[in-house]
Short mmCIF file of C-alpha atoms in Angstrom, two decimals:
data_model
loop_
_atom_site.label_atom_id
_atom_site.label_comp_id
_atom_site.label_asym_id
_atom_site.label_seq_id
_atom_site.Cartn_x
_atom_site.Cartn_y
_atom_site.Cartn_z
CA UNK J 1 106.65 96.75 85.13
CA UNK J 2 104.09 98.44 87.26
CA UNK J 3 104.93 98.33 90.89
CA UNK J 4 101.86 96.95 93.11
CA UNK J 5 101.50 96.66 96.46
CA UNK J 6 100.31 93.00 96.17
CA UNK J 7 102.93 92.42 93.58
CA UNK J 8 106.12 93.54 95.93
CA UNK J 9 104.22 91.04 98.74
CA UNK J 10 104.00 88.08 96.35
CA UNK J 11 107.67 88.66 95.73
CA UNK J 12 108.09 88.47 99.26
CA UNK J 13 105.59 85.53 100.37
CA UNK J 14 108.05 83.36 97.90
CA UNK J 15 111.03 85.01 98.63
CA UNK J 16 111.95 85.65 95.01
CA UNK J 17 113.39 88.89 93.90
CA UNK J 18 111.14 90.72 91.00
CA UNK J 19 114.79 91.75 88.52
CA UNK J 20 112.71 93.68 86.17
CA UNK J 21 113.53 97.15 85.27
CA UNK J 22 117.41 96.14 87.64
CA UNK J 23 121.14 96.91 86.59
CA UNK J 24 122.07 93.24 85.27
CA UNK J 25 119.25 92.81 83.83
CA UNK J 26 117.95 95.23 81.95
CA UNK J 27 116.26 95.03 78.47
CA UNK J 28 117.42 96.53 75.25
CA UNK J 29 114.99 99.02 75.28
CA UNK J 30 116.00 99.67 79.17
CA UNK J 31 119.83 100.05 78.55
CA UNK J 32 118.87 101.76 75.64
CA UNK J 33 117.41 104.59 77.80
CA UNK J 34 120.21 103.63 80.32
CA UNK J 35 122.49 105.05 77.27
CA UNK J 36 121.14 107.87 76.46
CA UNK J 37 120.94 108.93 80.00
CA UNK J 38 124.69 108.47 80.81
CA UNK J 39 124.94 110.42 76.60
CA UNK J 40 123.51 113.76 78.23
CA UNK J 41 125.72 113.43 81.83
CA UNK J 42 129.12 112.55 79.87
CA UNK J 43 127.87 115.83 77.97
CA UNK J 44 127.18 117.92 80.59
CA UNK J 45 130.41 116.84 82.19
CA UNK J 46 132.48 118.22 79.61
CA UNK J 47 130.60 121.37 79.24
CA UNK J 48 130.71 121.99 82.48
CA UNK J 49 134.22 120.39 83.47
CA UNK J 50 135.00 123.52 86.10
CA UNK J 51 131.38 123.60 87.24
CA UNK J 52 131.58 125.70 91.09
CA UNK J 53 127.90 124.80 93.05
CA UNK J 54 127.81 127.76 96.68
CA UNK J 55 127.71 125.70 99.85
CA UNK J 56 125.23 126.99 101.02
CA UNK J 57 123.84 124.79 104.24
CA UNK J 58 121.86 125.90 106.84
CA UNK J 59 122.45 122.92 108.09
CA UNK J 60 125.77 123.26 108.76
CA UNK J 61 125.59 126.85 109.48
CA UNK J 62 122.75 126.58 111.47
CA UNK J 63 124.32 124.18 113.58
CA UNK J 64 128.36 124.89 113.83
CA UNK J 65 126.27 128.61 114.98
CA UNK J 66 123.28 127.68 117.22
CA UNK J 67 124.65 124.03 119.02
CA UNK J 68 125.97 125.65 121.61
CA UNK J 69 123.35 127.54 122.87
CA UNK J 70 121.72 123.65 123.01
CA UNK J 71 122.28 122.77 126.50
CA UNK J 72 121.98 120.45 129.02
CA UNK J 73 119.46 120.77 131.54
CA UNK J 74 120.66 117.90 133.56
CA UNK J 75 123.16 114.52 133.19
CA UNK J 76 122.42 111.76 133.50
CA UNK J 77 124.08 109.17 134.28
CA UNK J 78 125.08 106.12 131.94
CA UNK J 79 127.25 103.71 133.81
CA UNK J 80 128.09 100.52 131.75
CA UNK J 81 127.55 98.76 134.84
CA UNK J 82 124.16 99.87 135.38
CA UNK J 83 121.45 97.88 133.55
CA UNK J 84 119.51 100.20 131.27
CA UNK J 85 115.85 100.76 131.54
CA UNK J 86 113.52 101.28 128.72
CA UNK J 87 110.21 101.93 126.76
CA UNK J 88 109.59 99.03 124.40
CA UNK J 89 106.76 97.82 122.50
CA UNK J 90 105.57 94.39 122.02
CA UNK J 91 103.89 92.29 119.15
CA UNK J 92 102.56 89.23 120.08
CA UNK J 93 101.18 86.87 117.11
CA UNK J 94 98.02 87.67 116.24
CA UNK J 95 97.34 90.27 119.16
CA UNK J 96 95.92 94.12 117.02
CA UNK J 97 97.50 95.61 120.17
CA UNK J 98 100.10 96.73 121.63
CA UNK J 99 101.66 96.63 125.57
CA UNK J 100 104.02 97.92 127.81
CA UNK J 101 107.60 95.84 129.11
CA UNK J 102 109.24 97.53 131.97
CA UNK J 103 112.68 95.96 132.58
CA UNK J 104 112.69 95.92 136.04
CA UNK J 105 116.57 96.32 137.89
CA UNK J 106 118.68 97.08 141.59
CA UNK J 107 117.80 101.30 140.01
CA UNK J 108 114.68 101.51 137.87
CA UNK J 109 115.41 104.23 135.14
CA UNK J 110 113.69 105.50 132.09
CA UNK J 111 115.87 106.08 130.41
CA UNK J 112 114.35 106.44 127.43
CA UNK J 113 112.13 108.69 128.98
CA UNK J 114 114.14 111.02 130.18
CA UNK J 115 116.43 111.47 126.65
CA UNK J 116 112.94 113.00 125.55
CA UNK J 117 111.69 114.83 128.07
CA UNK J 118 115.18 116.51 128.84
CA UNK J 119 116.46 119.90 126.66
CA UNK J 120 119.73 118.62 125.05
CA UNK J 121 121.71 119.43 122.14
CA UNK J 122 125.71 118.16 123.08
CA UNK J 123 127.53 116.77 119.92
CA UNK J 124 129.04 113.65 120.35
CA UNK J 125 132.36 115.47 120.41
CA UNK J 126 130.77 117.83 123.53
CA UNK J 127 130.43 114.59 125.34
CA UNK J 128 133.68 113.35 124.52
CA UNK J 129 135.36 116.12 125.90
CA UNK J 130 132.49 116.61 128.89
CA UNK J 131 133.89 113.03 130.61
CA UNK J 132 137.34 113.07 129.61
CA UNK J 133 137.98 116.18 131.32
CA UNK J 134 139.90 117.51 128.65
CA UNK J 135 139.54 117.85 124.59
CA UNK J 136 139.96 114.97 122.68
CA UNK J 137 141.17 116.30 119.05
CA UNK J 138 138.63 113.17 116.99
CA UNK J 139 138.66 114.64 114.02
CA UNK J 140 141.27 117.91 112.28
CA UNK J 141 140.67 120.83 112.70
CA UNK J 142 139.54 121.72 109.58
CA UNK J 143 138.01 120.84 106.43
CA UNK J 144 138.79 120.67 102.27
CA UNK J 145 136.65 118.69 100.18
CA UNK J 146 139.75 118.37 97.35
CA UNK J 147 143.34 118.68 96.80
CA UNK J 148 142.38 119.78 93.46
CA UNK J 149 138.98 122.29 94.88
CA UNK J 150 139.79 123.24 97.99
CA UNK J 151 137.85 126.10 98.37
CA UNK J 152 135.00 125.06 101.18
CA UNK J 153 132.98 127.97 100.01
CA UNK J 154 132.02 126.15 96.80
CA UNK J 155 131.26 122.07 95.35
CA UNK J 156 132.61 120.90 91.82
CA UNK J 157 129.72 120.04 90.11
CA UNK J 158 131.52 117.18 88.55
CA UNK J 159 133.15 115.33 92.08
CA UNK J 160 129.61 115.92 93.77
CA UNK J 161 128.31 113.50 91.13
CA UNK J 162 130.84 110.95 90.81
CA UNK J 163 131.88 111.09 94.61
CA UNK J 164 127.88 109.58 94.66
CA UNK J 165 127.54 107.72 91.39
CA UNK J 166 130.72 105.49 92.62
CA UNK J 167 129.85 105.19 95.79
CA UNK J 168 127.63 101.85 94.30
CA UNK J 169 129.68 99.21 93.14
CA UNK J 170 128.77 100.22 89.24
CA UNK J 171 127.56 103.65 89.04
CA UNK J 172 124.46 102.28 86.48
CA UNK J 173 122.92 102.08 90.23
CA UNK J 174 122.55 105.19 91.37
CA UNK J 175 122.05 106.82 87.47
CA UNK J 176 119.35 104.14 87.41
CA UNK J 177 117.52 105.16 89.92
CA UNK J 178 116.06 108.10 88.48
CA UNK J 179 115.29 106.11 85.17
CA UNK J 180 112.85 104.38 87.11
CA UNK J 181 111.30 107.40 89.40
CA UNK J 182 110.21 108.89 86.17
CA UNK J 183 108.63 106.66 84.16
CA UNK J 184 112.47 105.96 82.19
CA UNK J 185 111.57 109.60 80.77
CA UNK J 186 115.04 110.80 80.49
CA UNK J 187 115.27 113.92 79.93
CA UNK J 188 113.74 114.10 83.04
CA UNK J 189 115.97 111.76 85.31
CA UNK J 190 118.34 114.16 83.92
CA UNK J 191 116.95 116.77 85.66
CA UNK J 192 116.42 115.37 88.17
CA UNK J 193 120.01 114.35 88.55
CA UNK J 194 120.70 117.72 88.23
CA UNK J 195 118.59 119.37 90.94
CA UNK J 196 119.99 115.93 93.49
CA UNK J 197 123.55 117.15 92.63
CA UNK J 198 123.74 120.85 93.01
CA UNK J 199 121.11 119.56 96.61
CA UNK J 200 123.84 117.56 97.70
CA UNK J 201 126.65 120.00 96.69
CA UNK J 202 125.24 122.98 98.56
CA UNK J 203 124.39 120.60 101.45
CA UNK J 204 127.57 120.12 101.73
CA UNK J 205 127.76 116.25 102.28
CA UNK J 206 131.19 115.73 101.67
CA UNK J 207 131.57 117.53 104.69
CA UNK J 208 128.55 115.92 106.20
CA UNK J 209 129.98 112.55 105.72
CA UNK J 210 133.70 113.77 106.82
CA UNK J 211 132.33 114.77 110.24
CA UNK J 212 130.54 111.60 110.75
CA UNK J 213 128.62 111.02 114.06
CA UNK J 214 131.52 113.35 116.29
CA UNK J 215 129.32 116.15 115.21
CA UNK J 216 125.80 114.84 115.71
CA UNK J 217 123.68 115.21 119.38
CA UNK J 218 124.24 112.48 121.21
CA UNK J 219 121.22 111.73 122.74
CA UNK J 220 120.28 110.60 118.85
CA UNK J 221 122.70 107.89 118.87
CA UNK J 222 121.78 106.67 122.24
CA UNK J 223 118.20 106.38 121.84
CA UNK J 224 118.77 104.56 118.41
CA UNK J 225 116.30 106.53 116.47
CA UNK J 226 117.03 105.36 112.86
CA UNK J 227 119.54 101.89 112.79
CA UNK J 228 120.61 99.44 110.13
CA UNK J 229 119.71 95.80 112.45
CA UNK J 230 119.77 93.12 109.86
CA UNK J 231 117.95 91.99 106.57
CA UNK J 232 114.58 91.29 105.41
CA UNK J 233 113.49 87.82 103.63
CA UNK J 234 114.67 89.12 100.24
CA UNK J 235 118.22 89.38 101.48
CA UNK J 236 117.63 93.68 101.32
CA UNK J 237 119.01 95.40 104.74
CA UNK J 238 116.84 95.96 107.48
CA UNK J 239 116.98 99.86 108.96
CA UNK J 240 114.63 99.83 112.13
CA UNK J 241 112.89 103.58 112.69
CA UNK J 242 111.68 104.45 115.80
CA UNK J 243 109.41 107.04 115.22
CA UNK J 244 108.13 108.14 119.16
CA UNK J 245 112.16 108.82 119.82
CA UNK J 246 111.99 111.97 118.25
CA UNK J 247 112.44 115.04 119.65
CA UNK J 248 111.35 117.76 118.99
CA UNK J 249 111.04 119.63 122.25
CA UNK J 250 114.43 119.25 122.90
CA UNK J 251 116.20 119.78 118.81
CA UNK J 252 115.68 122.74 116.90
CA UNK J 253 114.41 121.38 113.57
CA UNK J 254 117.75 121.06 111.67
CA UNK J 255 119.86 119.17 114.20
CA UNK J 256 117.36 115.60 113.09
CA UNK J 257 117.57 116.52 109.86
CA UNK J 258 121.12 116.28 110.19
CA UNK J 259 120.59 113.32 111.65
CA UNK J 260 118.65 111.76 108.92
CA UNK J 261 120.67 113.01 106.78
CA UNK J 262 123.74 111.18 107.88
CA UNK J 263 121.56 108.14 108.36
CA UNK J 264 121.15 107.80 104.88
CA UNK J 265 124.25 108.40 104.18
CA UNK J 266 125.87 106.26 105.95
CA UNK J 267 123.23 103.39 104.66
CA UNK J 268 123.90 104.45 101.26
CA UNK J 269 127.47 104.10 101.69
CA UNK J 270 128.16 100.59 103.56
CA UNK J 271 125.50 99.00 101.33
CA UNK J 272 127.50 99.87 98.15
CA UNK J 273 126.15 96.47 96.30
CA UNK J 274 122.67 96.62 97.20
CA UNK J 275 120.05 99.08 95.64
CA UNK J 276 117.34 99.07 98.15
CA UNK J 277 116.87 98.77 101.49
CA UNK J 278 113.23 97.96 103.49
CA UNK J 279 112.80 100.48 106.17
CA UNK J 280 110.27 99.30 109.70
CA UNK J 281 109.08 102.30 110.88
CA UNK J 282 107.56 101.64 114.17
CA UNK J 283 104.51 104.27 115.54
CA UNK J 284 103.57 102.45 118.20
CA UNK J 285 102.76 105.53 120.81
CA UNK J 286 101.90 107.70 118.33
CA UNK J 287 101.11 111.26 118.55
CA UNK J 288 101.56 114.94 116.81
CA UNK J 289 104.06 115.39 119.84
CA UNK J 290 107.25 113.38 118.36
CA UNK J 291 106.00 113.45 114.93
CA UNK J 292 105.81 116.69 113.71
CA UNK J 293 104.81 117.15 110.06
CA UNK J 294 107.78 119.52 108.56
CA UNK J 295 109.59 116.66 109.35
CA UNK J 296 107.52 114.12 107.92
CA UNK J 297 107.87 115.82 104.93
CA UNK J 298 111.25 116.38 104.64
CA UNK J 299 111.94 112.35 104.86
CA UNK J 300 109.66 111.99 102.37
CA UNK J 301 111.75 114.10 100.63
CA UNK J 302 113.95 112.42 101.19
CA UNK J 303 112.58 108.99 99.66
CA UNK J 304 111.17 109.92 96.87
CA UNK J 305 113.69 113.11 95.44
CA UNK J 306 117.00 112.85 96.72
CA UNK J 307 117.03 108.72 97.71
CA UNK J 308 114.10 107.72 95.10
CA UNK J 309 114.01 104.10 94.53
CA UNK J 310 115.88 102.95 97.31
CA UNK J 311 113.25 101.14 98.94
CA UNK J 312 112.36 97.92 98.87
CA UNK J 313 109.28 98.40 101.54
CA UNK J 314 108.73 100.12 103.72
CA UNK J 315 107.01 98.77 106.53
CA UNK J 316 104.52 100.66 109.30
CA UNK J 317 103.60 100.03 112.63
CA UNK J 318 100.78 101.22 113.75
CA UNK J 319 98.03 101.16 116.89
CA UNK J 320 96.74 104.83 117.53
CA UNK J 321 93.54 105.38 115.53
CA UNK J 322 95.13 109.15 115.29
CA UNK J 323 97.72 108.28 112.61
CA UNK J 324 95.11 108.13 109.90
CA UNK J 325 95.07 111.25 110.55
CA UNK J 326 98.05 112.08 110.38
CA UNK J 327 97.99 109.35 107.09
CA UNK J 328 96.02 111.62 105.09
CA UNK J 329 98.36 114.13 105.27
CA UNK J 330 101.09 112.61 104.22
CA UNK J 331 100.01 110.57 101.72
CA UNK J 332 99.60 112.65 98.66
CA UNK J 333 103.47 113.94 98.86
CA UNK J 334 104.27 110.38 97.98
CA UNK J 335 105.01 109.01 94.39
CA UNK J 336 102.77 105.91 93.06
CA UNK J 337 106.32 104.15 93.45
CA UNK J 338 107.35 104.28 97.09
CA UNK J 339 103.03 104.57 97.81
CA UNK J 340 103.04 100.86 96.18
CA UNK J 341 105.73 99.48 99.09
CA UNK J 342 104.17 101.03 101.60
CA UNK J 343 102.38 97.83 103.70
CA UNK J 344 100.48 98.82 107.34
CA UNK J 345 101.40 96.23 110.39
CA UNK J 346 99.11 95.14 113.13
CA UNK J 347 100.46 92.44 114.30
CA UNK J 348 103.67 89.91 114.31
CA UNK J 349 102.00 88.00 111.69
CA UNK J 350 101.54 90.71 109.54
CA UNK J 351 105.99 91.50 109.87
CA UNK J 352 107.27 88.60 109.59
CA UNK J 353 105.69 88.17 105.67
CA UNK J 354 109.02 90.20 104.73
CA UNK J 355 111.28 89.74 108.29
CA UNK J 356 112.32 86.81 109.87
CA UNK J 357 111.79 86.20 113.53
CA UNK J 358 115.35 86.54 113.65
CA UNK J 359 115.58 89.54 112.33
CA UNK J 360 113.11 91.65 114.02
CA UNK J 361 113.99 93.93 117.25
CA UNK J 362 113.92 92.07 120.15
CA UNK J 363 111.68 94.68 121.75
CA UNK J 364 108.93 93.99 119.51
CA UNK J 365 108.86 90.75 120.06
CA UNK J 366 111.45 88.89 118.07
CA UNK J 367 114.58 87.90 118.54
CA UNK J 368 117.30 90.81 117.06
CA UNK J 369 119.58 91.84 119.74
CA UNK J 370 120.01 95.09 118.77
CA UNK J 371 123.41 96.60 120.06
CA UNK J 372 122.86 99.93 119.89
CA UNK J 373 126.02 101.86 120.18
CA UNK J 374 129.82 102.50 120.70
CA UNK J 375 131.23 105.82 122.04
CA UNK J 376 134.55 106.93 119.59
CA UNK J 377 137.30 106.57 120.37
CA UNK J 378 140.55 109.04 119.90
CA UNK J 379 142.36 106.85 117.47
CA UNK J 380 138.89 105.78 115.79
CA UNK J 381 139.08 108.42 112.42
CA UNK J 382 143.10 108.24 112.54
CA UNK J 383 143.09 108.18 108.49
CA UNK J 384 141.32 111.40 108.66
CA UNK J 385 144.41 113.07 109.92
CA UNK J 386 147.21 111.14 107.12
CA UNK J 387 146.51 114.04 104.31
CA UNK J 388 149.91 112.76 102.65
CA UNK J 389 147.82 108.81 101.41
CA UNK J 390 144.76 111.10 100.82
CA UNK J 391 146.64 113.15 98.34
CA UNK J 392 147.61 109.73 96.65
CA UNK J 393 143.82 108.21 97.29
CA UNK J 394 142.44 110.91 95.47
CA UNK J 395 144.83 111.06 92.26
CA UNK J 396 143.57 107.48 92.24
CA UNK J 397 140.25 108.28 92.30
CA UNK J 398 140.38 110.92 89.67
CA UNK J 399 142.89 108.63 86.89
CA UNK J 400 139.72 105.69 87.75
CA UNK J 401 137.00 108.57 86.95
CA UNK J 402 138.50 109.44 83.46
CA UNK J 403 139.00 105.67 82.75
CA UNK J 404 135.26 105.05 83.05
CA UNK J 405 133.67 108.10 81.99
CA UNK J 406 135.73 107.20 78.79
CA UNK J 407 134.47 103.76 78.61
CA UNK J 408 131.20 105.45 79.12
CA UNK J 409 131.60 107.25 76.18
CA UNK J 410 132.74 104.90 73.84
CA UNK J 411 129.73 102.53 75.24
CA UNK J 412 127.34 105.12 74.49
CA UNK J 413 128.20 106.20 70.93
CA UNK J 414 128.10 102.72 69.82
CA UNK J 415 125.39 101.03 72.00
CA UNK J 416 124.70 98.49 69.72
CA UNK J 417 122.04 96.28 71.77
CA UNK J 418 124.31 93.72 72.71
CA UNK J 419 124.21 93.69 76.99
CA UNK J 420 128.07 91.27 76.48
CA UNK J 421 129.60 93.53 73.87
CA UNK J 422 133.57 94.14 74.39
CA UNK J 423 132.55 97.94 75.28
CA UNK J 424 130.69 96.69 77.76
CA UNK J 425 132.81 94.38 79.49
CA UNK J 426 135.95 97.24 79.21
CA UNK J 427 133.30 99.21 80.86
CA UNK J 428 132.22 96.95 83.96
CA UNK J 429 135.65 96.61 84.02
CA UNK J 430 136.30 100.42 84.62
CA UNK J 431 133.89 100.75 87.28
CA UNK J 432 135.15 97.64 89.01
CA UNK J 433 138.20 99.28 89.09
CA UNK J 434 136.24 102.86 90.35
CA UNK J 435 134.33 101.03 93.60
CA UNK J 436 137.97 99.86 94.89
CA UNK J 437 139.37 103.56 94.17
CA UNK J 438 136.55 104.70 95.69
CA UNK J 439 136.13 102.85 99.24
CA UNK J 440 140.43 103.83 99.57
CA UNK J 441 139.96 107.46 99.17
CA UNK J 442 136.44 106.68 101.83
CA UNK J 443 138.59 105.56 104.29
CA UNK J 444 140.51 109.39 104.18
CA UNK J 445 137.77 111.26 104.17
CA UNK J 446 134.47 109.47 105.98
CA UNK J 447 134.06 108.97 109.98
CA UNK J 448 134.12 105.54 110.43
CA UNK J 449 130.34 105.38 111.88
CA UNK J 450 128.38 103.08 114.49
CA UNK J 451 128.60 100.37 112.49
CA UNK J 452 132.88 100.32 111.90
CA UNK J 453 132.64 100.36 115.52
CA UNK J 454 129.86 97.62 115.99
CA UNK J 455 132.11 95.62 113.49
CA UNK J 456 128.99 95.38 111.03
CA UNK J 457 131.16 96.88 108.15
CA UNK J 458 134.46 95.94 107.18
CA UNK J 459 137.90 97.40 106.31
CA UNK J 460 136.71 98.66 103.31
CA UNK J 461 133.82 100.46 105.53
CA UNK J 462 131.60 97.56 103.27
CA UNK J 463 128.76 95.69 104.97
CA UNK J 464 129.77 92.34 106.28
CA UNK J 465 127.41 89.77 105.78
CA UNK J 466 124.71 88.94 108.38
CA UNK J 467 125.30 86.25 110.14
CA UNK J 468 122.10 83.89 110.67
CA UNK J 469 120.45 83.46 114.23
#
């Protein structure tokens, strides 16, 4: 099925999600192609069981080596009893312009402006240590990928594949994305998956997940540049991207790239049952100063390749004529599928086609009051210190991987087009067991996130249903 912008808009106007080409709704031909892709994957895993990828993560190395040299020029007092004043942009119904809102208080301080203008790169760990006056161990002192492959200089290809494939309730949710992204061409999809796995291994994304926001820039999190805030009209998770808060002058690009990857990874893991998310990108107040092209190109690469087919709709809030020139540079890098899911909004009415007013952030004129962040506490990541239970969870996860892999191998060889045959049922049951095992292991291999501290996810790290507002 060819996706067009008109068909995407129609889905939201009727609140009817098009399930074509989606897990659970595959045609016989699509199932056959999925089985063919899994056959290629299973054969490759068998032939490359001990294949190791050398870690060459510029993000990790440069953060480790350079971050201590990026010190704050000043300290901003963020007292709990002080009302925070920040610049906001509000869309009003039927208006094509935006207006600045200023909140007045006893001590008017525009924290957004101050955070954007100062030169700073203090990690969350450094911030907690500074305000505490001593080192607070928020993470164990060192990381190792697994008990079976503990060398942190390499990653096992098979482990990396199953780590991300089992991060969804059913591995088909992750694997089928690359079929869709490549026009259901099995060979192209397999090559794309190989590339993604090697990228994930080389960039050590498992370590980025383990460190969580503890090793991210603290100001990026205070600014809430990219946040999960609610859901859209089709029930997909809604993220809000405040583009104007990017701090290219304050931080080198690798710092923000790591921040973006962490946010993408976090959302992938906590939205296990969802194949897509909606992103509301606020380009109001746009300038080339806060939107460097290399960062945007990196973001496009994430969305079209490394996290392919994960967007339901991308809503761009625009109020500047400068954006037209910028968009002409970005558009050639977008694939047809993502391009069809991009819409522009100039008024609140444009936004309300896709998002109920109760879910639109308050700063844009909606009713959604967003909790920004909570600072990690000393016991936040206590399970990361429990190596004994982590080892037991890893053993269980490996057993469930073997079970699902074998069930998939049999399903592929005996697939006859029947969507409800015995082999499919056995495989789906194995997927369910793998999902539970991965959720359990994730408690010992992934740091708690802002969403856990804000009580937006449950004990297994999965997103709670958003309350109606």
